[in-house]
Tab-separated table of C-alpha atoms in Angstrom:
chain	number	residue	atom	x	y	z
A	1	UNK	CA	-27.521	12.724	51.622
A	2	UNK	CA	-29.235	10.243	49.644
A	3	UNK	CA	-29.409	6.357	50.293
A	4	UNK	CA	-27.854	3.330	47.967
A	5	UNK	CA	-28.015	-0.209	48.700
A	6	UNK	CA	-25.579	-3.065	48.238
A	7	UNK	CA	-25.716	-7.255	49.376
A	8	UNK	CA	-22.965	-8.573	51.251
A	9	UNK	CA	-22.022	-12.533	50.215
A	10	UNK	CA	-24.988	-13.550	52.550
A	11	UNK	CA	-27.476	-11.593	50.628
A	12	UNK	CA	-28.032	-9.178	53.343
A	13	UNK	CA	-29.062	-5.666	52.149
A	14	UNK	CA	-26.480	-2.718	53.172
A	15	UNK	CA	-26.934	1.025	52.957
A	16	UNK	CA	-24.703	3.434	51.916
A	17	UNK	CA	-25.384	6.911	52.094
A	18	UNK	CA	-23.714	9.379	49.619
A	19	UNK	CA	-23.228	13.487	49.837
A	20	UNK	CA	-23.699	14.176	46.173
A	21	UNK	CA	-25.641	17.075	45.585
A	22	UNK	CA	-22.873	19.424	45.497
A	23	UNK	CA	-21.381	17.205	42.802
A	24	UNK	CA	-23.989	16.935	40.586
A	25	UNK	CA	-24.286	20.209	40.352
A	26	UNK	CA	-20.636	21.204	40.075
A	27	UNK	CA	-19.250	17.596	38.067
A	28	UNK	CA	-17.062	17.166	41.272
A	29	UNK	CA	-16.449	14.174	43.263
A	30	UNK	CA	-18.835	12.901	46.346
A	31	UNK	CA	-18.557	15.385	49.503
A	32	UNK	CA	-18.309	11.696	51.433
A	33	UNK	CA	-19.919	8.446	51.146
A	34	UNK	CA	-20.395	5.989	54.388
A	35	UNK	CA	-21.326	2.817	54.744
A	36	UNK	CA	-24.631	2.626	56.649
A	37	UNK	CA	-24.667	-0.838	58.393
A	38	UNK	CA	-22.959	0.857	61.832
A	39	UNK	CA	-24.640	4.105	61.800
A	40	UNK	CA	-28.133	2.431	61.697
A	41	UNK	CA	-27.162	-0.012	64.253
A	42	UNK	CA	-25.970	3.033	66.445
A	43	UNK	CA	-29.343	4.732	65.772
A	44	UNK	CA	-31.603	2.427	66.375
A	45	UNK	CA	-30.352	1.331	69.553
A	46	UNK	CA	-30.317	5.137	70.470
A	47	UNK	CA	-34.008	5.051	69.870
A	48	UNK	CA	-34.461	1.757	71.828
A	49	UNK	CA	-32.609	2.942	74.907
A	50	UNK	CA	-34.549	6.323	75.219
A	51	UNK	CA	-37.626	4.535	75.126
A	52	UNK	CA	-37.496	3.372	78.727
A	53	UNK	CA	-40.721	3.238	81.194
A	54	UNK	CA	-39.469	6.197	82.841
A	55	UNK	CA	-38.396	8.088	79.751
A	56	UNK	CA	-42.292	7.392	78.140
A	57	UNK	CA	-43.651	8.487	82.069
A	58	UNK	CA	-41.419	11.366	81.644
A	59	UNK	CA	-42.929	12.420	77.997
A	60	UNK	CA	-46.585	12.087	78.794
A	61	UNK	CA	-46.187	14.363	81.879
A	62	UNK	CA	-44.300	16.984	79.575
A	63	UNK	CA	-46.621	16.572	76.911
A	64	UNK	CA	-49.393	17.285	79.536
A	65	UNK	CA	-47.852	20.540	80.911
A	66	UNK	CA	-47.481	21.620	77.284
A	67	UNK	CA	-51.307	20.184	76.654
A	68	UNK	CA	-52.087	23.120	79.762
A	69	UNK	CA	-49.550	25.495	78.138
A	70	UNK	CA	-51.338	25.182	74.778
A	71	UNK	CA	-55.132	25.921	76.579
A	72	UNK	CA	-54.106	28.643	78.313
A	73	UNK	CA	-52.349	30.466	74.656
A	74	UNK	CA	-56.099	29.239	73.288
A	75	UNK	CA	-57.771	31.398	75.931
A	76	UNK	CA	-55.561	34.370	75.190
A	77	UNK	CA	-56.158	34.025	71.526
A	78	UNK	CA	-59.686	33.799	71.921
A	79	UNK	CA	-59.754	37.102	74.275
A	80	UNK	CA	-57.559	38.399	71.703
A	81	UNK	CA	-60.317	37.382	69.016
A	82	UNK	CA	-63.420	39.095	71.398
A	83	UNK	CA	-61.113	42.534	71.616
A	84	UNK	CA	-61.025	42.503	68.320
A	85	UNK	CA	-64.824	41.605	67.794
A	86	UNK	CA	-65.721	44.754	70.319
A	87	UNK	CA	-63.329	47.334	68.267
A	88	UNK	CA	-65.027	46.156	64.831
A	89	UNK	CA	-68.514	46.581	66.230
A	90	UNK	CA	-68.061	49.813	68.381
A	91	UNK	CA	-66.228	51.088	65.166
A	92	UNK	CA	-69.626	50.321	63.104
A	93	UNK	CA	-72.167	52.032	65.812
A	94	UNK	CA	-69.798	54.937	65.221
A	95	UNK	CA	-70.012	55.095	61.545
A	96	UNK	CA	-74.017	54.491	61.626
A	97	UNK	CA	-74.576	57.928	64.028
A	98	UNK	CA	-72.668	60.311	62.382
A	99	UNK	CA	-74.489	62.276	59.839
A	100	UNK	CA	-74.134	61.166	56.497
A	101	UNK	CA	-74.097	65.616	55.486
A	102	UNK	CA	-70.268	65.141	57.267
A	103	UNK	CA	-68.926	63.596	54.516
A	104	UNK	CA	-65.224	64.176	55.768
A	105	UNK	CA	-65.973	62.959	59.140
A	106	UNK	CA	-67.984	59.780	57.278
A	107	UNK	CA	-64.842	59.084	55.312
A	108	UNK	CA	-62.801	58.746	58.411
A	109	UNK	CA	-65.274	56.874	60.416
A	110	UNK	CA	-65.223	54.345	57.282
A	111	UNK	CA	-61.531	53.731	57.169
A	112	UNK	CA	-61.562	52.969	60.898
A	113	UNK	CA	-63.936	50.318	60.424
A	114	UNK	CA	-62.249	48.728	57.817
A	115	UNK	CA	-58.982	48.938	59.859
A	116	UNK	CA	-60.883	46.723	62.713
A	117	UNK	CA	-62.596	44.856	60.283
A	118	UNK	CA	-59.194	43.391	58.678
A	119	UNK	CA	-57.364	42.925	62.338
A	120	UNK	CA	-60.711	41.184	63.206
A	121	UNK	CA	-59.983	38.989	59.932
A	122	UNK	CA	-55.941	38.512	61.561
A	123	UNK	CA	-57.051	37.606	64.486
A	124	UNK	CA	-59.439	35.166	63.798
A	125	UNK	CA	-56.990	33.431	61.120
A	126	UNK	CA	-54.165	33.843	63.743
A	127	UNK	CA	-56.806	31.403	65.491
A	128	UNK	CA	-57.531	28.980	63.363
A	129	UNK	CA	-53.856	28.104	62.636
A	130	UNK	CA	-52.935	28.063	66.236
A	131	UNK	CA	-56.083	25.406	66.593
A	132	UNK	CA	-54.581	23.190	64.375
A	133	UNK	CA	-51.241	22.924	65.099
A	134	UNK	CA	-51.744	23.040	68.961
A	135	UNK	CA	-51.352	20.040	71.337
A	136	UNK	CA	-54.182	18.478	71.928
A	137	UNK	CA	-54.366	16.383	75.392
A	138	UNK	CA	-54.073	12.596	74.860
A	139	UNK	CA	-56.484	10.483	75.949
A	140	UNK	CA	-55.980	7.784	78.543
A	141	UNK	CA	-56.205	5.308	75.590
A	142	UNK	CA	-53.623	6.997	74.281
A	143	UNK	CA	-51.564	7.545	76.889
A	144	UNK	CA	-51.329	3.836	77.549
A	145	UNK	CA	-50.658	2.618	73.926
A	146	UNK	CA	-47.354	4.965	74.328
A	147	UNK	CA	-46.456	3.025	77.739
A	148	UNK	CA	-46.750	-0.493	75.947
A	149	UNK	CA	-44.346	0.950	73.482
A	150	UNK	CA	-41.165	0.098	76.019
A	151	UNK	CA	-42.016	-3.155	75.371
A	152	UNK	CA	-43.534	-3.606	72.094
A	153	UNK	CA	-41.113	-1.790	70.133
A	154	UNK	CA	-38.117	-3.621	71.131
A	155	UNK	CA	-39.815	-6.828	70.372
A	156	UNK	CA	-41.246	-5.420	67.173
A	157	UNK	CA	-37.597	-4.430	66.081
A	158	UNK	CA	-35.854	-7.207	66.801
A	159	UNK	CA	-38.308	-9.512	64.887
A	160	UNK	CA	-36.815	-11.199	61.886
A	161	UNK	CA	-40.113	-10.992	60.276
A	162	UNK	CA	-40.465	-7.051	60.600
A	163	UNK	CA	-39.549	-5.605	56.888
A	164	UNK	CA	-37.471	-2.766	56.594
A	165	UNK	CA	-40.063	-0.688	55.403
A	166	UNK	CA	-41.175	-1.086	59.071
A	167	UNK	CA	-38.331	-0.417	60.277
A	168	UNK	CA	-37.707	3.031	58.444
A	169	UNK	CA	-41.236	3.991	59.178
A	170	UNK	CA	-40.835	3.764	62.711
A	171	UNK	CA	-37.471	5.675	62.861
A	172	UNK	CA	-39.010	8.662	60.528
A	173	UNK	CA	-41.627	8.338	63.873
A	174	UNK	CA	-39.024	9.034	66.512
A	175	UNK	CA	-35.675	10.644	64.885
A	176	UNK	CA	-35.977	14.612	63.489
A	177	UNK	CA	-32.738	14.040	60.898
A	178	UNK	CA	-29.143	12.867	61.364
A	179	UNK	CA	-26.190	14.499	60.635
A	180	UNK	CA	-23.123	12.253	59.640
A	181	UNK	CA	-19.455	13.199	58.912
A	182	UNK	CA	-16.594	10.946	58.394
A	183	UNK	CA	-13.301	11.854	59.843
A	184	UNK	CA	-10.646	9.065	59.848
A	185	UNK	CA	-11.470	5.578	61.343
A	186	UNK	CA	-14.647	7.860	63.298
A	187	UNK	CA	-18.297	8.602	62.194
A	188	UNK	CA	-19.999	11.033	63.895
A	189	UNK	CA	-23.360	11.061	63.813
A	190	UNK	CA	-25.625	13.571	65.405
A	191	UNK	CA	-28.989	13.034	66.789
A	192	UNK	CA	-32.037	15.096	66.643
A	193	UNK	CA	-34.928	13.287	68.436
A	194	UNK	CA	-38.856	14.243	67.913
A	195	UNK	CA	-39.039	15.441	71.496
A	196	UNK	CA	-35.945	17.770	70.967
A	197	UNK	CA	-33.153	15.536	72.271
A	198	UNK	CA	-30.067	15.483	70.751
A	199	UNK	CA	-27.442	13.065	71.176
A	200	UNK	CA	-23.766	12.904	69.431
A	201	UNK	CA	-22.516	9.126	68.291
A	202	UNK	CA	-19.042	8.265	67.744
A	203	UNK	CA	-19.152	5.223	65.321
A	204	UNK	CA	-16.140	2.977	64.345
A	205	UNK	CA	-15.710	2.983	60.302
A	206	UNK	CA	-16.865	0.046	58.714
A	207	UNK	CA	-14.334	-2.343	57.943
A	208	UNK	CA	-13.404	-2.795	54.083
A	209	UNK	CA	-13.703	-5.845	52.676
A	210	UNK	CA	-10.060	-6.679	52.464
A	211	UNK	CA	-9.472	-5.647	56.317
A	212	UNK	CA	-12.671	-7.483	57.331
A	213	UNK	CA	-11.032	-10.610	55.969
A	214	UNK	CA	-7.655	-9.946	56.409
A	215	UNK	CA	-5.725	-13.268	58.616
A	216	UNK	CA	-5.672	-11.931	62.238
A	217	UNK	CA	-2.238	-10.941	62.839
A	218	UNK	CA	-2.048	-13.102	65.850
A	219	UNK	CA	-2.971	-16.054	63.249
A	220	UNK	CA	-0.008	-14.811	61.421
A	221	UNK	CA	2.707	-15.351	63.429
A	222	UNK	CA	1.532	-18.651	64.782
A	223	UNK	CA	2.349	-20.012	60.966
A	224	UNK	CA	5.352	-18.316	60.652
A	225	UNK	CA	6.671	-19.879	63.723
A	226	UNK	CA	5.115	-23.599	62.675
A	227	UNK	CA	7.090	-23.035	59.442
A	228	UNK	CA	9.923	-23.461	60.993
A	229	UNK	CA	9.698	-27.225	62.018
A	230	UNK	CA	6.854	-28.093	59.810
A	231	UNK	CA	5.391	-28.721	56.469
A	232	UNK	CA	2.356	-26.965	54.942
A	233	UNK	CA	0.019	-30.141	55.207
A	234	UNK	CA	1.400	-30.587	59.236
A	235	UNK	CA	1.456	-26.736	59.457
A	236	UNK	CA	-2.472	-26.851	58.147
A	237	UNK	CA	-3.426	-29.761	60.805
A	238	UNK	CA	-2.412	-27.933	63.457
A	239	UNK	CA	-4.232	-24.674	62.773
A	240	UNK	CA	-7.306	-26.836	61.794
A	241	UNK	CA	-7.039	-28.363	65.457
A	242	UNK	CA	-6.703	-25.300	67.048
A	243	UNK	CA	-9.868	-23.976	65.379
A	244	UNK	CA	-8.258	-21.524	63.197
A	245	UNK	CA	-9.755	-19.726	60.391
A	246	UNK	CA	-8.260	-17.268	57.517
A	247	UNK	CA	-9.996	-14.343	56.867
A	248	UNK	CA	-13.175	-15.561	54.984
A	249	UNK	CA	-13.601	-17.832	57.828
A	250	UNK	CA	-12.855	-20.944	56.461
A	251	UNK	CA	-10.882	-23.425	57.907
A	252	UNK	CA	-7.059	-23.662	56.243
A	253	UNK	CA	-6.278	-26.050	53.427
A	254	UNK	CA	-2.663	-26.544	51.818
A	255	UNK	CA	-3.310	-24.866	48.790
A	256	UNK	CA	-5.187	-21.690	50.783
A	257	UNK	CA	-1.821	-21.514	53.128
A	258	UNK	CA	0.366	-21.808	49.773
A	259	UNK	CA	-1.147	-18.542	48.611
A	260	UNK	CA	-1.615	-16.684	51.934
A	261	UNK	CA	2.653	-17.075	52.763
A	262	UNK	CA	3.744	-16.134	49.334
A	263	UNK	CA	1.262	-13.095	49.616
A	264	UNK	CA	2.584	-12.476	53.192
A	265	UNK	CA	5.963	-13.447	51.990
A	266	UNK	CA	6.537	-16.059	54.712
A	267	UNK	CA	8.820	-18.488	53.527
A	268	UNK	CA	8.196	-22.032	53.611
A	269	UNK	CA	9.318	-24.802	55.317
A	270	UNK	CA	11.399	-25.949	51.906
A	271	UNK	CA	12.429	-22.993	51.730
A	272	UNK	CA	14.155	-22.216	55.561
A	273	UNK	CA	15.844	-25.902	55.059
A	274	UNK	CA	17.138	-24.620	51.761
A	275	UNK	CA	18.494	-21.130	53.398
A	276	UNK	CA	20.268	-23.321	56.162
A	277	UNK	CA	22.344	-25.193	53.529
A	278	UNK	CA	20.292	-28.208	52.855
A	279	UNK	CA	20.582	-30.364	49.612
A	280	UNK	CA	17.902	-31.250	47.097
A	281	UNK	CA	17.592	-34.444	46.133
A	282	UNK	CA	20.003	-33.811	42.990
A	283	UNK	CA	22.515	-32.064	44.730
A	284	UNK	CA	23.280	-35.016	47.386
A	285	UNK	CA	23.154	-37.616	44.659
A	286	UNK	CA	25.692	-35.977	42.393
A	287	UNK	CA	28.016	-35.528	46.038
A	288	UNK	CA	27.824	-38.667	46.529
A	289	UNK	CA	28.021	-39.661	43.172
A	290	UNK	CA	24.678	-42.168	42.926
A	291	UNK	CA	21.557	-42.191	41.523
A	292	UNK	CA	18.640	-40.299	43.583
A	293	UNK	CA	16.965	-43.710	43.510
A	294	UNK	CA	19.421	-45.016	45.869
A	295	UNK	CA	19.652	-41.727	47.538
A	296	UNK	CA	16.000	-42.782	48.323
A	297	UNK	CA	16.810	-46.000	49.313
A	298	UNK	CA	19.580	-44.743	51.935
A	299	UNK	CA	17.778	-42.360	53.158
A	300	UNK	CA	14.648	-44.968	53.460
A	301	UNK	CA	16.991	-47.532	55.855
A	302	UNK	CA	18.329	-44.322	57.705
A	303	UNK	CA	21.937	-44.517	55.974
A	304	UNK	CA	21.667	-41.108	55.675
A	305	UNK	CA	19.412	-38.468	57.196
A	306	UNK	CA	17.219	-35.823	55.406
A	307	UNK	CA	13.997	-33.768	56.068
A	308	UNK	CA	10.293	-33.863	54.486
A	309	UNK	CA	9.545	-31.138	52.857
A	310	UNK	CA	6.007	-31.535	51.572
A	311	UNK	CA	2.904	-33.869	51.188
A	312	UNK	CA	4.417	-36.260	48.751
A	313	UNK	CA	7.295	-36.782	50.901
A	314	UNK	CA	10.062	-35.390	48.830
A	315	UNK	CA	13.135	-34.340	51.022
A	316	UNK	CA	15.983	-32.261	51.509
A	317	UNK	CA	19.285	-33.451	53.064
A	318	UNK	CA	21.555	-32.596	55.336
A	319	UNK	CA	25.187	-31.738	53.565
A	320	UNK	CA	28.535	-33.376	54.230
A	321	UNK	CA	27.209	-36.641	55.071
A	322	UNK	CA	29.444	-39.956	53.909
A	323	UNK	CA	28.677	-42.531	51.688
A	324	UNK	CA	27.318	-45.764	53.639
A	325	UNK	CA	29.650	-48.512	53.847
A	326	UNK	CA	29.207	-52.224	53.237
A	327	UNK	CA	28.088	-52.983	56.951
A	328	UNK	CA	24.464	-51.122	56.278
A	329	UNK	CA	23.990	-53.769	54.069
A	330	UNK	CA	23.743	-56.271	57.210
A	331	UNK	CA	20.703	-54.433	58.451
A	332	UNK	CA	18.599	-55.636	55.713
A	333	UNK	CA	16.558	-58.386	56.330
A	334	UNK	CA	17.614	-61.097	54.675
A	335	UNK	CA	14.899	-61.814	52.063
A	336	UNK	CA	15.470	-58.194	51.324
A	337	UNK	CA	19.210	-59.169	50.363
A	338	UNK	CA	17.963	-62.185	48.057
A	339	UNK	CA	15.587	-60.358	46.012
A	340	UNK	CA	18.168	-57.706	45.802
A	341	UNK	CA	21.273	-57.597	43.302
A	342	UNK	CA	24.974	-56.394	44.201
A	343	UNK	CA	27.181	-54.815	42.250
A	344	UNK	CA	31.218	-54.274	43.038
A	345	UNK	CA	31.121	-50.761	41.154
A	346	UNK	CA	28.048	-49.568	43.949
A	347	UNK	CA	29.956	-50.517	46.948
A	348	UNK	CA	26.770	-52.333	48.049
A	349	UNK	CA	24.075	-49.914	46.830
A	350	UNK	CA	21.284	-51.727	45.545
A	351	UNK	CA	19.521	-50.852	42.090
A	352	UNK	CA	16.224	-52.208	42.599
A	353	UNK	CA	13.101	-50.165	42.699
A	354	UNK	CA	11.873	-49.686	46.264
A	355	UNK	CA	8.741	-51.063	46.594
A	356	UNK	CA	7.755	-48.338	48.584
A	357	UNK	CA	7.662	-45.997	46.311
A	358	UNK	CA	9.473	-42.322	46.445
A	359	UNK	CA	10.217	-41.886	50.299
C-alpha cells in the first residue's frame, strides 16, 4: 500500500494509505483506501506496551541463548571448514605419488582434487555468510541502552517536539510490516514485530467528516422538545447554558439552529403554533375587523392574548377571541387616555402609534 497525506482544519497532517497497485496496472478502481490516523495510533501504542522492563529482560535473555545458539553453528561450520581442508589436502598427497606414466589413474586422481578443492571453496563461503549474518553477543553497554528504552521511548514519542520522521524511523526499528483490511465499520490490522510477535488489531473506522460533526442525537431531541414552548433565540439560550455544542463544536446561534431544523426538518416554534390553529397577525385583524396596529395595541394591554414567535417579537394569536369592549379602555392610565383620540366607529380602539414600537 502506499502512503498519502491530508490536513484536517487544525493543520494537523493525516495519512491515508491506498491499495493501488492492482489498479494502475489494470485502470481499475483502488483495492481499499483507509484513513491512517487510528491505525497508527493502534500501532504505536502496540509498540509502547510490548516494550515493558520485563518484555526488554525477556529479549536480552533470548537474544543471549540465540547469541550461544549462533557459536555453537560457528563451531560446526568451522569443523565443517577443517573436514573439508583435510579431504583437499589428502586428495593432493594422492595426486603427487602416483606415477605420472599412469596417465588414467593421474586423470582420476586430478578430478578428485578438484572435487575437494571446490567443496573446500563451499564451505568456506558457506562460512563467511553465516559470519555475517550471525548474532553477535551484545555488550553490557548495549544491553543497558535497550533497558533505558522502557523509559526513553515513551517519553521520546510522546514529545511534541519529536518530528515524524522520528517517529517513522523508530517504528521501521521495531514493526516487520502491517497488514490492513477494511471490512465494514472494522480495520484489521495485523502485526508482525522484529522479534517475531504478531498481534491482530481490531480498529474502529474513522469517522467521516459529516458523521464526525454530525449534532449528537441526544442534542437533537432536546431542541425538538424546547421547540415546543420556545422560540429559536430562547431555544438557543438554553442550549448555550447547558454547554451545548453542534457538530463543529461551536456553541449555537439563531441563525446556525435556523439551518440545522430545516435540514433535520424539525419544525419551528412558528410553525407548531401555526399547526395548532393559531392566527397571524393578518388573519386576527381582518376577524376582528381592525387594523394590526391596534391588534398590537390589544394585545400590548392584554385585551387579547397571543404568543411570540421570534426575536423581533412578532406574534401569533389565539383564534375565536372577542373584540374588547369599552371597559378596557378604563385600564389605561389616564394620561394615556389624554394623549389618545376616540373614535365612535372603533368602539374605543385607539389609532395612535404605540410608542413602544411593534409588540
Amino acid at each position: 500500500m502506499t502512503v498519502s497525506y491530508h490536513k484536517r482544519c487544525n493543520g494537523e497532517p493525516q495519512p491515508d494509505y491506498h491499495c493501488s497497485r492492482e489498479g494502475i496496472a489494470t485502470g481499475t478502481p483502488p483495492c481499499q483506501t483507509i484513513c491512517g490516523a487510528g491505525v497508527d495510533a493502534a500501532v504505536a501504542k502496540l509498540v509502547l506496551e510490548q516494550l515493558t522492563p520485563l518484555a526488554i529482560q525477556t529479549a536480552l535473555a533470548v537474544s543471549s541463548e540465540l547469541a550461544q545458539r549462533a557459536a555453537d553453528a560457528d563451531r560446526i561450520r568451522q569443523m565443517g571448514v577443517k573436514r573439508a581442508e583435510h579431504a583437499a589436502e589428502a586428495a593432493r598427497r594422492r595426486y603427487l605419488a602416483v606415477d605420472p606414466t599412469n596417465r588414467l589413474v593421474v586423470d582420476q586422481l586430478e578430478a578428485d582434487w578438484n572435487n575437494k578443492l571446490r567443496e573446500l571453496a563451499d564451505a568456506r563461503d558457506e562460512y563467511e555468510r553465516a559470519t555475517q549474518a550471525g548474532n553477535r553477543p551484545l555488550t553490557d553497554q548495549q544491553q543497558a541502552q535497550i533497558r533505558a528504552l522502557t523509559t526513553d521511548l515513551p517519553a521520546l514519542w510522546a514529545n511534541p517536539a519529536t518530528p515524524m520522521r522520528e517517529r517513522k524511523r523508530l517504528i521501521r526499528l521495531l514493526v516487520t510490516d502491517v497488514t490492513l483490511n477494511k471490512t465494514g465499520d472494522q480495520i484489521a490490522a495485523h502485526v508482525r514485530l522484529s522479534g517475531g510477535q504478531q498481534h491482530t488489531l481490531q480498529v474502529p473506522r474513522p469517522l467521516r467528516a459529516w458523521e464526525a460533526h454530525t449534532t449528537p442525537p441526544t442534542t437533537i431531541k432536546l431542541i425538538d422538545q424546547l421547540l415546543n414552548d420556545h422560540t429559536y433565540d430562547e431555544t438557543v439560550e438554553i442550549l448555550n447554558h447547558k454547554r451545548l455544542t453542534g457538530g463543529w463544536g461551536h456553541p449555537f446561534t439563531v441563525v446556525s439552529l435556523t439551518q440545522l431544523c430545516k435540514h433535520r426538518g424539525i419544525p419551528s416554534h412558528q410553525q407548531r403554533l401555526r399547526a395548532a390553529g393559531m392566527l397571524t397577525l393578518d388573519e386576527i385583524a381582518a376577524q376582528l375587523g381592525v387594523t394590526a396596529q391596534t391588534i398590537k395595541i390589544w394585545q400590548r394591554r392584554g385585551d387579547i392574548t397571543g404568543r411570540r414567535i421570534d426575536g423581533r417579537r412578532a406574534h401569533l394569536y389565539h383564534p375565536g377571541q372577542n373584540r374588547p369592549s369599552d371597559g378596557s379602555q378604563r385600564h389605561k392610565p389616564a394620561a394615556a387616555r389624554h394623549h389618545h383620540h376616540r373614535s365612535p366607529a372603533t368602539d374605543g380602539i385607539t389609532t395612535t402609534t404605540s410608542p413602544g414600537g411593534a409588540v
